[in-house]
Amino acid sequence: TRMKFVRFKGEGRPAYGIVEGNQVRQISGSPFRAYQVTGEKHSLSSVKLLAPCRPSKVLAMALNYKSHLGAQEAPKKPEPFLKGPQTIVGPGDTILLPVGEEKVEEEAELVVVIGKRCRKVSKADALNYVLGYTCGNDVSARTWQRDDKQWWRAKSSDTFAPIGPYIVTDLDGSKLQILARINGKEVQRCNTSDLLYDIPTTISFISQVMTLEPGDLIFTGTAGKPAQLSHGDTVEVEIQGIGVLSNQVKADR
């Protein structure tokens, strides 16, 4: 059965819950291990939704849609890179544009949420390690990405990985439509059926050398030509079957 997990803050400390209609049913513990549904219910509108998990690491795929390659050749193998865990923010949180970088762009992506410890898995078995999927925005500072030897700040500046609003289970990640909008205007539209390296291939490739832990994330790549973010913008990532991730953009002072 399809479940929609959220991490939220109500009256007390952050908790996980399951969304049913416009209600959140609180669970004990987290969706990454055995949990019970508690008797506590909250209306969805009365709680603050947080980033739906807290990963120990975040991987993101470079050049994983043909439409994003431009003049570059398609990679001969999956090309993941790392984003720091401090990049993670949740729905409604602010993306900060770093001082000294003129060109920051959104990248709307389907994000894989790992559900159990995953090491040296085969392609055939890879999806058994997935809890579900969420929306992600692989925010990217283009001048730094072009000029620095490493992508540490281009991809890992604080707030550069909004995720949410939900983790949705039992979705077919191989054919989901992804949209991005800035201030209501559509700036990206693609489908995960166009991924150069599909999700099982990517998980298997990464897990040969890097153990993935429950809650770790894989951003699957972006398509086409992403759009620039400016102070005051609202950027949305919408993925079929998951929902809309919305964030405000502000200049960091």
PDB file of C-alpha atoms in Angstrom:
ATOM      1  CA  THR A   1       0.000   0.000   0.000  1.00  0.00           C
ATOM      2  CA  ARG A   2       1.189   3.484  -0.828  1.00  0.00           C
ATOM      3  CA  MET A   3       2.154   5.562   2.208  1.00  0.00           C
ATOM      4  CA  LYS A   4       3.010   9.235   2.547  1.00  0.00           C
ATOM      5  CA  PHE A   5       5.466   9.824   5.364  1.00  0.00           C
ATOM      6  CA  VAL A   6       6.182  13.268   6.785  1.00  0.00           C
ATOM      7  CA  ARG A   7       8.450  14.680   9.439  1.00  0.00           C
ATOM      8  CA  PHE A   8       6.751  17.526  11.230  1.00  0.00           C
ATOM      9  CA  LYS A   9       6.776  19.804  14.222  1.00  0.00           C
ATOM     10  CA  GLY A  10       3.555  20.414  16.079  1.00  0.00           C
ATOM     11  CA  GLU A  11       3.407  21.374  19.736  1.00  0.00           C
ATOM     12  CA  GLY A  12       6.356  19.261  20.811  1.00  0.00           C
ATOM     13  CA  ARG A  13       9.580  18.031  19.267  1.00  0.00           C
ATOM     14  CA  PRO A  14       9.837  16.848  15.659  1.00  0.00           C
ATOM     15  CA  ALA A  15       8.059  13.573  14.912  1.00  0.00           C
ATOM     16  CA  TYR A  16       7.210  11.382  11.937  1.00  0.00           C
ATOM     17  CA  GLY A  17       3.720  10.724  10.726  1.00  0.00           C
ATOM     18  CA  ILE A  18       1.630   9.249   7.940  1.00  0.00           C
ATOM     19  CA  VAL A  19      -0.529  11.590   5.881  1.00  0.00           C
ATOM     20  CA  GLU A  20      -4.115  10.441   5.331  1.00  0.00           C
ATOM     21  CA  GLY A  21      -6.226  13.023   3.549  1.00  0.00           C
ATOM     22  CA  ASN A  22      -5.740  16.287   5.446  1.00  0.00           C
ATOM     23  CA  GLN A  23      -4.602  14.591   8.648  1.00  0.00           C
ATOM     24  CA  VAL A  24      -1.246  13.404   9.963  1.00  0.00           C
ATOM     25  CA  ARG A  25      -1.252  10.267  12.108  1.00  0.00           C
ATOM     26  CA  GLN A  26       1.809  10.378  14.325  1.00  0.00           C
ATOM     27  CA  ILE A  27       4.048   7.295  14.504  1.00  0.00           C
ATOM     28  CA  SER A  28       6.486   6.197  17.177  1.00  0.00           C
ATOM     29  CA  GLY A  29      10.067   6.287  15.922  1.00  0.00           C
ATOM     30  CA  SER A  30      10.673   6.642  12.194  1.00  0.00           C
ATOM     31  CA  PRO A  31       9.701   4.951   8.930  1.00  0.00           C
ATOM     32  CA  PHE A  32      13.265   3.583   8.700  1.00  0.00           C
ATOM     33  CA  ARG A  33      12.642   0.945  11.372  1.00  0.00           C
ATOM     34  CA  ALA A  34       9.721  -0.780  13.073  1.00  0.00           C
ATOM     35  CA  TYR A  35       7.180   1.770  14.279  1.00  0.00           C
ATOM     36  CA  GLN A  36       3.683   1.927  15.712  1.00  0.00           C
ATOM     37  CA  VAL A  37       0.920   4.293  14.723  1.00  0.00           C
ATOM     38  CA  THR A  38       0.121   6.265  17.879  1.00  0.00           C
ATOM     39  CA  GLY A  39      -3.305   7.600  18.717  1.00  0.00           C
ATOM     40  CA  GLU A  40      -2.185  11.167  18.055  1.00  0.00           C
ATOM     41  CA  LYS A  41      -3.621  12.933  15.034  1.00  0.00           C
ATOM     42  CA  HIS A  42      -2.955  16.438  13.740  1.00  0.00           C
ATOM     43  CA  SER A  43      -4.510  18.407  10.929  1.00  0.00           C
ATOM     44  CA  LEU A  44      -1.961  18.857   8.146  1.00  0.00           C
ATOM     45  CA  SER A  45      -2.517  22.624   8.160  1.00  0.00           C
ATOM     46  CA  SER A  46      -1.694  22.913  11.878  1.00  0.00           C
ATOM     47  CA  VAL A  47       1.843  21.458  11.714  1.00  0.00           C
ATOM     48  CA  LYS A  48       5.110  22.701  10.203  1.00  0.00           C
ATOM     49  CA  LEU A  49       6.433  20.180   7.692  1.00  0.00           C
ATOM     50  CA  LEU A  50      10.171  19.583   8.031  1.00  0.00           C
ATOM     51  CA  ALA A  51      12.625  17.982   5.618  1.00  0.00           C
ATOM     52  CA  PRO A  52      11.189  14.434   5.553  1.00  0.00           C
ATOM     53  CA  CYS A  53      14.469  12.802   6.647  1.00  0.00           C
ATOM     54  CA  ARG A  54      17.918  13.663   7.943  1.00  0.00           C
ATOM     55  CA  PRO A  55      20.467  11.924   5.718  1.00  0.00           C
ATOM     56  CA  SER A  56      24.018  11.067   6.736  1.00  0.00           C
ATOM     57  CA  LYS A  57      24.951  11.820   3.119  1.00  0.00           C
ATOM     58  CA  VAL A  58      23.442  13.116  -0.071  1.00  0.00           C
ATOM     59  CA  LEU A  59      24.504  11.971  -3.534  1.00  0.00           C
ATOM     60  CA  ALA A  60      23.419  13.683  -6.722  1.00  0.00           C
ATOM     61  CA  MET A  61      23.744  12.616 -10.333  1.00  0.00           C
ATOM     62  CA  ALA A  62      25.546  14.803 -12.855  1.00  0.00           C
ATOM     63  CA  LEU A  63      24.549  14.769 -16.544  1.00  0.00           C
ATOM     64  CA  ASN A  64      21.832  12.142 -16.205  1.00  0.00           C
ATOM     65  CA  TYR A  65      19.368  13.459 -18.823  1.00  0.00           C
ATOM     66  CA  LYS A  66      20.240  13.779 -22.497  1.00  0.00           C
ATOM     67  CA  SER A  67      18.498  17.160 -22.632  1.00  0.00           C
ATOM     68  CA  HIS A  68      20.860  18.519 -19.941  1.00  0.00           C
ATOM     69  CA  LEU A  69      24.099  17.542 -21.724  1.00  0.00           C
ATOM     70  CA  GLY A  70      24.255  20.501 -24.122  1.00  0.00           C
ATOM     71  CA  ALA A  71      27.446  20.010 -26.156  1.00  0.00           C
ATOM     72  CA  GLN A  72      28.890  17.505 -23.666  1.00  0.00           C
ATOM     73  CA  GLU A  73      29.115  13.790 -24.377  1.00  0.00           C
ATOM     74  CA  ALA A  74      26.899  11.405 -22.438  1.00  0.00           C
ATOM     75  CA  PRO A  75      28.837   9.961 -19.474  1.00  0.00           C
ATOM     76  CA  LYS A  76      30.167   6.410 -19.956  1.00  0.00           C
ATOM     77  CA  LYS A  77      29.110   5.506 -16.391  1.00  0.00           C
ATOM     78  CA  PRO A  78      26.922   7.058 -13.688  1.00  0.00           C
ATOM     79  CA  GLU A  79      28.524  10.278 -12.383  1.00  0.00           C
ATOM     80  CA  PRO A  80      27.424  10.920  -8.788  1.00  0.00           C
ATOM     81  CA  PHE A  81      28.819  13.703  -6.611  1.00  0.00           C
ATOM     82  CA  LEU A  82      28.331  14.533  -2.931  1.00  0.00           C
ATOM     83  CA  LYS A  83      26.324  17.326  -1.331  1.00  0.00           C
ATOM     84  CA  GLY A  84      26.885  18.027   2.376  1.00  0.00           C
ATOM     85  CA  PRO A  85      24.062  17.076   4.771  1.00  0.00           C
ATOM     86  CA  GLN A  86      23.872  20.724   5.927  1.00  0.00           C
ATOM     87  CA  THR A  87      22.406  21.577   2.504  1.00  0.00           C
ATOM     88  CA  ILE A  88      19.119  19.954   3.520  1.00  0.00           C
ATOM     89  CA  VAL A  89      16.131  22.196   4.169  1.00  0.00           C
ATOM     90  CA  GLY A  90      12.416  21.410   4.110  1.00  0.00           C
ATOM     91  CA  PRO A  91       9.200  22.647   2.524  1.00  0.00           C
ATOM     92  CA  GLY A  92       8.651  26.373   3.000  1.00  0.00           C
ATOM     93  CA  ASP A  93      12.245  26.915   4.139  1.00  0.00           C
ATOM     94  CA  THR A  94      14.468  29.558   2.584  1.00  0.00           C
ATOM     95  CA  ILE A  95      17.139  28.999  -0.061  1.00  0.00           C
ATOM     96  CA  LEU A  96      19.997  31.426   0.603  1.00  0.00           C
ATOM     97  CA  LEU A  97      21.877  32.908  -2.350  1.00  0.00           C
ATOM     98  CA  PRO A  98      25.519  33.057  -1.243  1.00  0.00           C
ATOM     99  CA  VAL A  99      27.456  36.328  -1.263  1.00  0.00           C
ATOM    100  CA  GLY A 100      29.841  36.603  -4.205  1.00  0.00           C
ATOM    101  CA  GLU A 101      27.960  34.318  -6.622  1.00  0.00           C
ATOM    102  CA  GLU A 102      25.873  35.962  -9.334  1.00  0.00           C
ATOM    103  CA  LYS A 103      24.315  32.897 -10.957  1.00  0.00           C
ATOM    104  CA  VAL A 104      22.438  30.373  -8.827  1.00  0.00           C
ATOM    105  CA  GLU A 105      20.014  28.005 -10.566  1.00  0.00           C
ATOM    106  CA  GLU A 106      17.314  25.569  -9.509  1.00  0.00           C
ATOM    107  CA  GLU A 107      17.391  21.916 -10.576  1.00  0.00           C
ATOM    108  CA  ALA A 108      14.140  19.987 -10.152  1.00  0.00           C
ATOM    109  CA  GLU A 109      14.828  16.318  -9.418  1.00  0.00           C
ATOM    110  CA  LEU A 110      13.274  13.090  -8.229  1.00  0.00           C
ATOM    111  CA  VAL A 111      15.041  12.030  -5.015  1.00  0.00           C
ATOM    112  CA  VAL A 112      15.453   8.407  -3.939  1.00  0.00           C
ATOM    113  CA  VAL A 113      15.192   7.816  -0.175  1.00  0.00           C
ATOM    114  CA  ILE A 114      17.153   4.760   0.978  1.00  0.00           C
ATOM    115  CA  GLY A 115      15.226   2.610   3.444  1.00  0.00           C
ATOM    116  CA  LYS A 116      17.802   0.107   4.703  1.00  0.00           C
ATOM    117  CA  ARG A 117      21.558  -0.368   4.833  1.00  0.00           C
ATOM    118  CA  CYS A 118      22.715  -0.915   1.285  1.00  0.00           C
ATOM    119  CA  ARG A 119      26.148  -2.239   0.277  1.00  0.00           C
ATOM    120  CA  LYS A 120      27.219  -3.983  -2.936  1.00  0.00           C
ATOM    121  CA  VAL A 121      23.667  -4.557  -4.140  1.00  0.00           C
ATOM    122  CA  SER A 122      22.815  -5.778  -7.630  1.00  0.00           C
ATOM    123  CA  LYS A 123      20.661  -3.833 -10.073  1.00  0.00           C
ATOM    124  CA  ALA A 124      18.014  -6.548  -9.777  1.00  0.00           C
ATOM    125  CA  ASP A 125      17.869  -6.154  -6.006  1.00  0.00           C
ATOM    126  CA  ALA A 126      18.443  -2.389  -5.711  1.00  0.00           C
ATOM    127  CA  LEU A 127      14.829  -1.221  -5.443  1.00  0.00           C
ATOM    128  CA  ASN A 128      14.318  -3.431  -2.355  1.00  0.00           C
ATOM    129  CA  TYR A 129      16.530  -0.928  -0.507  1.00  0.00           C
ATOM    130  CA  VAL A 130      14.354   2.083  -1.374  1.00  0.00           C
ATOM    131  CA  LEU A 131      11.839   3.380   1.170  1.00  0.00           C
ATOM    132  CA  GLY A 132      10.295   5.836  -1.274  1.00  0.00           C
ATOM    133  CA  TYR A 133      10.724   9.047  -3.210  1.00  0.00           C
ATOM    134  CA  THR A 134      10.536  12.771  -2.561  1.00  0.00           C
ATOM    135  CA  CYS A 135      10.918  16.034  -4.494  1.00  0.00           C
ATOM    136  CA  GLY A 136      14.306  17.720  -4.497  1.00  0.00           C
ATOM    137  CA  ASN A 137      15.959  20.889  -5.725  1.00  0.00           C
ATOM    138  CA  ASP A 138      19.692  20.488  -6.445  1.00  0.00           C
ATOM    139  CA  VAL A 139      20.466  24.210  -6.138  1.00  0.00           C
ATOM    140  CA  SER A 140      23.682  25.036  -8.007  1.00  0.00           C
ATOM    141  CA  ALA A 141      26.040  28.040  -8.051  1.00  0.00           C
ATOM    142  CA  ARG A 142      27.193  28.100 -11.662  1.00  0.00           C
ATOM    143  CA  THR A 143      30.239  30.405 -11.574  1.00  0.00           C
ATOM    144  CA  TRP A 144      31.766  28.391  -8.742  1.00  0.00           C
ATOM    145  CA  GLN A 145      30.809  25.151 -10.489  1.00  0.00           C
ATOM    146  CA  ARG A 146      32.684  26.319 -13.583  1.00  0.00           C
ATOM    147  CA  ASP A 147      35.741  27.928 -11.935  1.00  0.00           C
ATOM    148  CA  ASP A 148      36.472  25.950  -8.751  1.00  0.00           C
ATOM    149  CA  LYS A 149      38.438  22.690  -8.936  1.00  0.00           C
ATOM    150  CA  GLN A 150      35.882  21.035  -6.624  1.00  0.00           C
ATOM    151  CA  TRP A 151      32.100  21.488  -6.456  1.00  0.00           C
ATOM    152  CA  TRP A 152      32.117  21.830  -2.667  1.00  0.00           C
ATOM    153  CA  ARG A 153      30.509  25.279  -2.568  1.00  0.00           C
ATOM    154  CA  ALA A 154      28.793  25.223  -5.970  1.00  0.00           C
ATOM    155  CA  LYS A 155      26.645  22.297  -4.820  1.00  0.00           C
ATOM    156  CA  SER A 156      27.010  22.294  -1.016  1.00  0.00           C
ATOM    157  CA  SER A 157      26.403  25.862   0.092  1.00  0.00           C
ATOM    158  CA  ASP A 158      23.993  25.929   3.049  1.00  0.00           C
ATOM    159  CA  THR A 159      20.319  25.391   2.012  1.00  0.00           C
ATOM    160  CA  PHE A 160      21.252  24.013  -1.448  1.00  0.00           C
ATOM    161  CA  ALA A 161      19.176  20.811  -1.123  1.00  0.00           C
ATOM    162  CA  PRO A 162      15.507  21.461  -0.335  1.00  0.00           C
ATOM    163  CA  ILE A 163      13.527  18.198  -0.095  1.00  0.00           C
ATOM    164  CA  GLY A 164       9.913  17.265   0.633  1.00  0.00           C
ATOM    165  CA  PRO A 165       7.101  17.594   1.317  1.00  0.00           C
ATOM    166  CA  TYR A 166       6.540  13.823   1.669  1.00  0.00           C
ATOM    167  CA  ILE A 167       8.324  10.533   1.222  1.00  0.00           C
ATOM    168  CA  VAL A 168       5.942   8.464  -0.898  1.00  0.00           C
ATOM    169  CA  THR A 169       6.325   4.673  -0.991  1.00  0.00           C
ATOM    170  CA  ASP A 170       5.335   2.191  -3.719  1.00  0.00           C
ATOM    171  CA  LEU A 171       5.794   4.602  -6.618  1.00  0.00           C
ATOM    172  CA  ASP A 172       7.260   3.571  -9.954  1.00  0.00           C
ATOM    173  CA  GLY A 173      10.234   5.938 -10.106  1.00  0.00           C
ATOM    174  CA  SER A 174      10.884   5.113 -13.757  1.00  0.00           C
ATOM    175  CA  LYS A 175       8.079   7.196 -15.255  1.00  0.00           C
ATOM    176  CA  LEU A 176       7.220  10.245 -13.190  1.00  0.00           C
ATOM    177  CA  GLN A 177       6.644  13.724 -14.566  1.00  0.00           C
ATOM    178  CA  ILE A 178       8.705  16.510 -12.963  1.00  0.00           C
ATOM    179  CA  LEU A 179       7.888  20.232 -13.206  1.00  0.00           C
ATOM    180  CA  ALA A 180       9.669  23.310 -11.893  1.00  0.00           C
ATOM    181  CA  ARG A 181       8.106  26.737 -11.535  1.00  0.00           C
ATOM    182  CA  ILE A 182       9.515  30.091 -10.497  1.00  0.00           C
ATOM    183  CA  ASN A 183       6.872  32.565  -9.313  1.00  0.00           C
ATOM    184  CA  GLY A 184       4.229  30.364 -10.935  1.00  0.00           C
ATOM    185  CA  LYS A 185       5.899  30.234 -14.368  1.00  0.00           C
ATOM    186  CA  GLU A 186       6.945  26.805 -15.609  1.00  0.00           C
ATOM    187  CA  VAL A 187      10.723  26.615 -16.180  1.00  0.00           C
ATOM    188  CA  GLN A 188      11.354  22.859 -16.403  1.00  0.00           C
ATOM    189  CA  ARG A 189       9.327  19.820 -17.454  1.00  0.00           C
ATOM    190  CA  CYS A 190      10.649  16.305 -17.890  1.00  0.00           C
ATOM    191  CA  ASN A 191       9.946  12.653 -17.172  1.00  0.00           C
ATOM    192  CA  THR A 192      12.144  10.171 -15.319  1.00  0.00           C
ATOM    193  CA  SER A 193      11.662   7.763 -18.236  1.00  0.00           C
ATOM    194  CA  ASP A 194      14.389   9.883 -19.918  1.00  0.00           C
ATOM    195  CA  LEU A 195      17.084   9.197 -17.293  1.00  0.00           C
ATOM    196  CA  LEU A 196      20.342   8.053 -18.915  1.00  0.00           C
ATOM    197  CA  TYR A 197      21.127   5.824 -15.912  1.00  0.00           C
ATOM    198  CA  ASP A 198      18.012   4.507 -14.223  1.00  0.00           C
ATOM    199  CA  ILE A 199      17.500   4.262 -10.474  1.00  0.00           C
ATOM    200  CA  PRO A 200      18.510   0.581  -9.972  1.00  0.00           C
ATOM    201  CA  THR A 201      21.716   1.136 -11.996  1.00  0.00           C
ATOM    202  CA  THR A 202      22.583   4.218  -9.959  1.00  0.00           C
ATOM    203  CA  ILE A 203      21.946   2.606  -6.557  1.00  0.00           C
ATOM    204  CA  SER A 204      23.939  -0.482  -7.494  1.00  0.00           C
ATOM    205  CA  PHE A 205      26.843   1.598  -8.855  1.00  0.00           C
ATOM    206  CA  ILE A 206      27.107   3.782  -5.729  1.00  0.00           C
ATOM    207  CA  SER A 207      26.700   0.866  -3.305  1.00  0.00           C
ATOM    208  CA  GLN A 208      29.702  -1.007  -4.739  1.00  0.00           C
ATOM    209  CA  VAL A 209      32.009   1.460  -2.973  1.00  0.00           C
ATOM    210  CA  MET A 210      29.890   3.500  -0.572  1.00  0.00           C
ATOM    211  CA  THR A 211      27.518   2.010   1.974  1.00  0.00           C
ATOM    212  CA  LEU A 212      24.154   3.778   1.881  1.00  0.00           C
ATOM    213  CA  GLU A 213      22.372   4.113   5.216  1.00  0.00           C
ATOM    214  CA  PRO A 214      18.645   4.492   5.949  1.00  0.00           C
ATOM    215  CA  GLY A 215      17.606   8.066   5.187  1.00  0.00           C
ATOM    216  CA  ASP A 216      20.439   8.702   2.722  1.00  0.00           C
ATOM    217  CA  LEU A 217      19.388  10.422  -0.485  1.00  0.00           C
ATOM    218  CA  ILE A 218      20.166  10.136  -4.182  1.00  0.00           C
ATOM    219  CA  PHE A 219      19.165  13.098  -6.350  1.00  0.00           C
ATOM    220  CA  THR A 220      18.646  11.507  -9.768  1.00  0.00           C
ATOM    221  CA  GLY A 221      19.619  14.423 -12.035  1.00  0.00           C
ATOM    222  CA  THR A 222      17.938  17.313 -13.802  1.00  0.00           C
ATOM    223  CA  ALA A 223      16.759  17.840 -17.369  1.00  0.00           C
ATOM    224  CA  GLY A 224      16.899  20.607 -19.937  1.00  0.00           C
ATOM    225  CA  LYS A 225      18.109  24.056 -19.032  1.00  0.00           C
ATOM    226  CA  PRO A 226      17.525  25.025 -15.388  1.00  0.00           C
ATOM    227  CA  ALA A 227      16.447  28.559 -14.505  1.00  0.00           C
ATOM    228  CA  GLN A 228      18.142  31.249 -12.467  1.00  0.00           C
ATOM    229  CA  LEU A 229      17.014  32.080  -8.935  1.00  0.00           C
ATOM    230  CA  SER A 230      16.785  35.654  -7.666  1.00  0.00           C
ATOM    231  CA  HIS A 231      16.125  37.274  -4.297  1.00  0.00           C
ATOM    232  CA  GLY A 232      12.378  37.229  -3.587  1.00  0.00           C
ATOM    233  CA  ASP A 233      11.537  34.301  -5.870  1.00  0.00           C
ATOM    234  CA  THR A 234       9.350  31.358  -4.938  1.00  0.00           C
ATOM    235  CA  VAL A 235      10.560  28.145  -6.557  1.00  0.00           C
ATOM    236  CA  GLU A 236       8.435  24.998  -6.775  1.00  0.00           C
ATOM    237  CA  VAL A 237       9.277  21.419  -7.717  1.00  0.00           C
ATOM    238  CA  GLU A 238       6.238  19.276  -8.483  1.00  0.00           C
ATOM    239  CA  ILE A 239       6.464  15.531  -9.062  1.00  0.00           C
ATOM    240  CA  GLN A 240       3.565  13.357 -10.112  1.00  0.00           C
ATOM    241  CA  GLY A 241       2.379  11.161  -7.236  1.00  0.00           C
ATOM    242  CA  ILE A 242       4.410  13.040  -4.607  1.00  0.00           C
ATOM    243  CA  GLY A 243       3.338  16.679  -4.422  1.00  0.00           C
ATOM    244  CA  VAL A 244       4.819  20.180  -4.512  1.00  0.00           C
ATOM    245  CA  LEU A 245       7.986  21.363  -2.768  1.00  0.00           C
ATOM    246  CA  SER A 246       7.945  25.156  -2.428  1.00  0.00           C
ATOM    247  CA  ASN A 247      10.779  27.377  -1.177  1.00  0.00           C
ATOM    248  CA  GLN A 248      11.456  31.102  -0.955  1.00  0.00           C
ATOM    249  CA  VAL A 249      14.742  32.511  -2.230  1.00  0.00           C
ATOM    250  CA  LYS A 250      16.661  35.212  -0.365  1.00  0.00           C
ATOM    251  CA  ALA A 251      20.069  36.825  -0.685  1.00  0.00           C
ATOM    252  CA  ASP A 252      22.318  35.763   2.193  1.00  0.00           C
ATOM    253  CA  ARG A 253      23.605  38.821   4.007  1.00  0.00           C
TER     254      ARG A 253
END
